[in-house]
């Protein structure tokens, strides 16, 4: 039988409209290409539609969206990734309309994605004269091919809801660490990985069963 004080506390939570953190957010499908936390999914789907109107695309298939708990870690992956809590999307790395430019800043390498617009008459996008783009095959920069492009990175980040991340160190040797394709949901970041997981219904018991340690649970997510 529940203690009276506990029942009283629950009643106060309900009166104030509070919700239990565990499972606060559901997961929602992003087309047929994966799932994200429901608030991130709604914003991303809206962004997909807006970018189509501008002549760009962030449609799938995606490299990754919501990711399961990780018992083994591959090169470039993080055990406490925002993917696990449904807050991150990896764009389609095989999209031939994408051209990626290096942006060194503060000792880190960031990336800017130019997306060739669907209408090349000049009605969509703009020319980016003098822009250089990077090839992960030749490992060299070359001029952006002539045409009209959308600054996809600027458009994705325009409302402040999604953000890019910088490359991991060593990306020059391992392209999977470049992270040019990765964007993550900004609002309401939690201080610990465990807190982020609980918001989408992943319990401490599940985390520990997957091999996560105290240090993992207390780490900042990402």
Tab-separated table of C-alpha atoms in Angstrom:
chain	number	residue	atom	x	y	z
A	1	UNK	CA	0.000	0.000	0.000
A	2	UNK	CA	1.347	3.448	-0.914
A	3	UNK	CA	2.366	5.757	1.909
A	4	UNK	CA	-0.004	8.682	2.455
A	5	UNK	CA	2.801	11.204	1.975
A	6	UNK	CA	3.627	9.638	-1.385
A	7	UNK	CA	0.000	9.840	-2.487
A	8	UNK	CA	-0.085	13.465	-1.401
A	9	UNK	CA	3.025	14.284	-3.411
A	10	UNK	CA	1.571	12.588	-6.507
A	11	UNK	CA	-1.620	14.598	-6.094
A	12	UNK	CA	0.378	17.844	-5.943
A	13	UNK	CA	2.264	16.885	-9.119
A	14	UNK	CA	-1.011	16.233	-10.929
A	15	UNK	CA	-2.520	19.518	-9.735
A	16	UNK	CA	0.469	21.436	-11.112
A	17	UNK	CA	0.453	19.540	-14.396
A	18	UNK	CA	3.817	17.877	-13.744
A	19	UNK	CA	4.699	14.646	-15.508
A	20	UNK	CA	7.009	11.853	-14.437
A	21	UNK	CA	10.280	12.227	-16.410
A	22	UNK	CA	10.472	8.536	-17.409
A	23	UNK	CA	8.951	8.278	-20.866
A	24	UNK	CA	8.005	11.963	-20.957
A	25	UNK	CA	8.575	11.938	-24.715
A	26	UNK	CA	7.375	9.288	-27.127
A	27	UNK	CA	9.210	8.355	-30.299
A	28	UNK	CA	7.784	9.400	-33.661
A	29	UNK	CA	8.525	8.183	-37.167
A	30	UNK	CA	10.356	10.425	-39.635
A	31	UNK	CA	8.829	9.266	-42.890
A	32	UNK	CA	9.911	5.679	-43.450
A	33	UNK	CA	13.502	6.459	-42.520
A	34	UNK	CA	13.675	6.060	-38.758
A	35	UNK	CA	12.429	7.675	-35.572
A	36	UNK	CA	13.240	10.604	-33.294
A	37	UNK	CA	11.951	11.962	-30.027
A	38	UNK	CA	8.502	13.327	-30.820
A	39	UNK	CA	9.347	17.036	-30.452
A	40	UNK	CA	12.495	16.687	-32.563
A	41	UNK	CA	10.637	14.577	-35.135
A	42	UNK	CA	7.879	17.152	-35.542
A	43	UNK	CA	10.382	19.964	-36.078
A	44	UNK	CA	12.486	17.888	-38.485
A	45	UNK	CA	9.491	16.889	-40.628
A	46	UNK	CA	8.494	20.555	-40.833
A	47	UNK	CA	12.035	21.459	-41.838
A	48	UNK	CA	12.010	18.774	-44.533
A	49	UNK	CA	8.951	20.381	-46.114
A	50	UNK	CA	10.368	23.910	-45.944
A	51	UNK	CA	13.662	22.877	-47.532
A	52	UNK	CA	11.854	21.122	-50.380
A	53	UNK	CA	10.105	24.427	-51.139
A	54	UNK	CA	13.503	26.155	-51.230
A	55	UNK	CA	14.858	23.527	-53.616
A	56	UNK	CA	16.960	21.600	-51.117
A	57	UNK	CA	16.544	18.263	-49.388
A	58	UNK	CA	17.159	16.628	-46.034
A	59	UNK	CA	14.980	13.634	-46.886
A	60	UNK	CA	16.222	10.148	-46.073
A	61	UNK	CA	17.362	7.493	-46.173
A	62	UNK	CA	19.436	8.559	-43.181
A	63	UNK	CA	22.711	7.246	-41.893
A	64	UNK	CA	21.128	7.090	-38.437
A	65	UNK	CA	18.290	8.435	-36.295
A	66	UNK	CA	17.239	6.783	-33.006
A	67	UNK	CA	19.906	4.247	-32.100
A	68	UNK	CA	19.668	1.283	-29.673
A	69	UNK	CA	21.783	1.002	-26.546
A	70	UNK	CA	25.328	0.124	-27.522
A	71	UNK	CA	27.263	-2.851	-26.205
A	72	UNK	CA	29.989	-2.539	-28.829
A	73	UNK	CA	31.341	0.731	-30.177
A	74	UNK	CA	32.424	1.215	-33.788
A	75	UNK	CA	34.876	3.847	-35.014
A	76	UNK	CA	33.366	7.311	-34.780
A	77	UNK	CA	30.439	6.255	-32.570
A	78	UNK	CA	29.801	7.348	-28.982
A	79	UNK	CA	28.310	5.117	-26.302
A	80	UNK	CA	26.407	8.139	-24.954
A	81	UNK	CA	25.370	9.566	-28.322
A	82	UNK	CA	22.357	11.838	-28.732
A	83	UNK	CA	21.171	9.237	-31.261
A	84	UNK	CA	20.376	6.858	-28.398
A	85	UNK	CA	17.890	9.296	-26.886
A	86	UNK	CA	16.347	10.168	-30.254
A	87	UNK	CA	17.838	13.645	-30.565
A	88	UNK	CA	20.103	13.298	-33.618
A	89	UNK	CA	19.921	12.715	-37.363
A	90	UNK	CA	22.723	11.685	-39.708
A	91	UNK	CA	21.975	12.954	-43.205
A	92	UNK	CA	22.188	10.723	-46.263
A	93	UNK	CA	25.924	10.523	-46.936
A	94	UNK	CA	25.261	9.224	-50.442
A	95	UNK	CA	23.175	12.227	-51.516
A	96	UNK	CA	24.880	13.408	-54.716
A	97	UNK	CA	23.415	16.910	-54.397
A	98	UNK	CA	25.492	17.560	-51.270
A	99	UNK	CA	28.876	19.289	-51.413
A	100	UNK	CA	30.805	19.677	-48.178
A	101	UNK	CA	33.137	22.552	-47.291
A	102	UNK	CA	35.678	22.616	-44.462
A	103	UNK	CA	35.439	25.402	-41.896
A	104	UNK	CA	38.440	25.346	-39.518
A	105	UNK	CA	37.638	27.282	-36.355
A	106	UNK	CA	39.283	27.434	-32.963
A	107	UNK	CA	41.388	24.358	-33.579
A	108	UNK	CA	38.358	22.311	-34.665
A	109	UNK	CA	37.053	21.382	-38.101
A	110	UNK	CA	33.424	22.234	-38.820
A	111	UNK	CA	31.548	21.608	-42.044
A	112	UNK	CA	29.160	23.499	-44.272
A	113	UNK	CA	26.885	21.606	-46.645
A	114	UNK	CA	25.856	23.098	-49.966
A	115	UNK	CA	22.870	21.392	-51.583
A	116	UNK	CA	22.373	21.736	-55.324
A	117	UNK	CA	18.837	23.001	-55.850
A	118	UNK	CA	16.289	20.971	-57.770
A	119	UNK	CA	15.618	23.917	-60.118
A	120	UNK	CA	18.843	25.131	-61.727
A	121	UNK	CA	17.223	28.035	-63.618
A	122	UNK	CA	18.212	30.498	-60.906
A	123	UNK	CA	14.767	30.537	-59.295
A	124	UNK	CA	16.104	28.623	-56.286
A	125	UNK	CA	19.269	29.027	-54.270
A	126	UNK	CA	22.242	31.132	-55.275
A	127	UNK	CA	25.740	30.889	-56.681
A	128	UNK	CA	28.588	30.577	-54.190
A	129	UNK	CA	31.492	31.983	-56.173
A	130	UNK	CA	34.899	30.976	-54.853
A	131	UNK	CA	33.598	28.300	-52.489
A	132	UNK	CA	35.851	25.278	-52.030
A	133	UNK	CA	34.502	21.812	-51.242
A	134	UNK	CA	36.297	18.816	-49.811
A	135	UNK	CA	36.570	15.336	-51.323
A	136	UNK	CA	36.946	12.466	-48.863
A	137	UNK	CA	38.249	10.337	-51.755
A	138	UNK	CA	41.083	12.559	-52.989
A	139	UNK	CA	41.434	14.290	-49.596
A	140	UNK	CA	41.707	17.593	-51.418
A	141	UNK	CA	39.674	20.755	-51.827
A	142	UNK	CA	38.389	21.900	-55.204
A	143	UNK	CA	36.030	24.632	-56.457
A	144	UNK	CA	32.315	24.087	-55.959
A	145	UNK	CA	30.927	23.120	-59.398
A	146	UNK	CA	29.031	25.900	-61.178
A	147	UNK	CA	25.349	26.018	-60.362
A	148	UNK	CA	22.769	27.168	-57.847
A	149	UNK	CA	22.921	25.918	-54.291
A	150	UNK	CA	21.244	26.207	-50.927
A	151	UNK	CA	23.415	26.681	-47.843
A	152	UNK	CA	21.853	23.665	-46.170
A	153	UNK	CA	23.735	24.104	-42.902
A	154	UNK	CA	22.467	27.666	-42.479
A	155	UNK	CA	18.894	26.630	-43.224
A	156	UNK	CA	18.936	23.680	-40.814
A	157	UNK	CA	20.280	25.894	-38.026
A	158	UNK	CA	18.212	28.980	-38.861
A	159	UNK	CA	15.604	28.608	-36.098
A	160	UNK	CA	18.125	27.475	-33.485
A	161	UNK	CA	16.430	24.095	-33.041
A	162	UNK	CA	19.104	21.925	-34.655
A	163	UNK	CA	22.872	22.286	-34.586
A	164	UNK	CA	25.858	20.783	-36.372
A	165	UNK	CA	28.869	19.403	-34.513
A	166	UNK	CA	32.580	19.564	-35.255
A	167	UNK	CA	34.649	16.673	-36.563
A	168	UNK	CA	36.324	14.307	-34.164
A	169	UNK	CA	40.089	14.433	-33.959
A	170	UNK	CA	41.650	12.034	-36.428
A	171	UNK	CA	38.956	12.486	-39.062
A	172	UNK	CA	41.650	12.919	-41.721
A	173	UNK	CA	42.550	9.235	-41.309
A	174	UNK	CA	39.045	7.955	-40.562
A	175	UNK	CA	36.316	9.701	-42.571
A	176	UNK	CA	33.643	8.199	-40.287
A	177	UNK	CA	34.862	10.661	-37.661
A	178	UNK	CA	34.231	13.695	-39.858
A	179	UNK	CA	30.612	14.089	-38.639
A	180	UNK	CA	29.630	16.429	-41.486
A	181	UNK	CA	26.271	14.663	-41.735
A	182	UNK	CA	25.308	14.954	-38.041
A	183	UNK	CA	22.690	17.383	-36.707
A	184	UNK	CA	21.149	17.279	-33.240
A	185	UNK	CA	18.160	18.714	-31.396
A	186	UNK	CA	19.064	21.737	-29.252
A	187	UNK	CA	16.162	22.474	-26.845
A	188	UNK	CA	16.176	21.124	-23.303
A	189	UNK	CA	19.496	19.304	-23.203
A	190	UNK	CA	19.945	17.391	-19.948
A	191	UNK	CA	23.119	17.375	-17.867
A	192	UNK	CA	23.563	13.599	-17.874
A	193	UNK	CA	23.150	10.768	-20.356
A	194	UNK	CA	20.873	8.905	-17.937
A	195	UNK	CA	18.515	11.883	-17.690
A	196	UNK	CA	18.293	12.088	-21.486
A	197	UNK	CA	17.565	8.367	-21.745
A	198	UNK	CA	14.854	8.438	-19.092
A	199	UNK	CA	12.991	11.129	-21.022
A	200	UNK	CA	12.408	8.605	-23.829
A	201	UNK	CA	11.588	5.726	-21.489
A	202	UNK	CA	14.986	4.023	-21.180
A	203	UNK	CA	15.362	2.916	-17.561
A	204	UNK	CA	18.480	2.689	-15.433
A	205	UNK	CA	17.950	-1.081	-15.314
A	206	UNK	CA	18.064	-1.276	-19.116
A	207	UNK	CA	21.166	0.897	-19.241
A	208	UNK	CA	23.026	-1.243	-16.721
A	209	UNK	CA	21.960	-4.445	-18.480
A	210	UNK	CA	23.555	-3.032	-21.634
A	211	UNK	CA	26.823	-2.520	-19.769
A	212	UNK	CA	26.664	1.175	-18.950
A	213	UNK	CA	28.647	2.180	-15.859
A	214	UNK	CA	28.069	4.892	-13.266
A	215	UNK	CA	30.551	7.043	-15.163
A	216	UNK	CA	28.624	6.515	-18.414
A	217	UNK	CA	25.295	7.418	-16.818
A	218	UNK	CA	26.720	10.596	-15.277
A	219	UNK	CA	28.467	11.753	-18.445
A	220	UNK	CA	27.144	14.656	-20.454
A	221	UNK	CA	25.363	13.160	-23.481
A	222	UNK	CA	26.926	13.396	-26.899
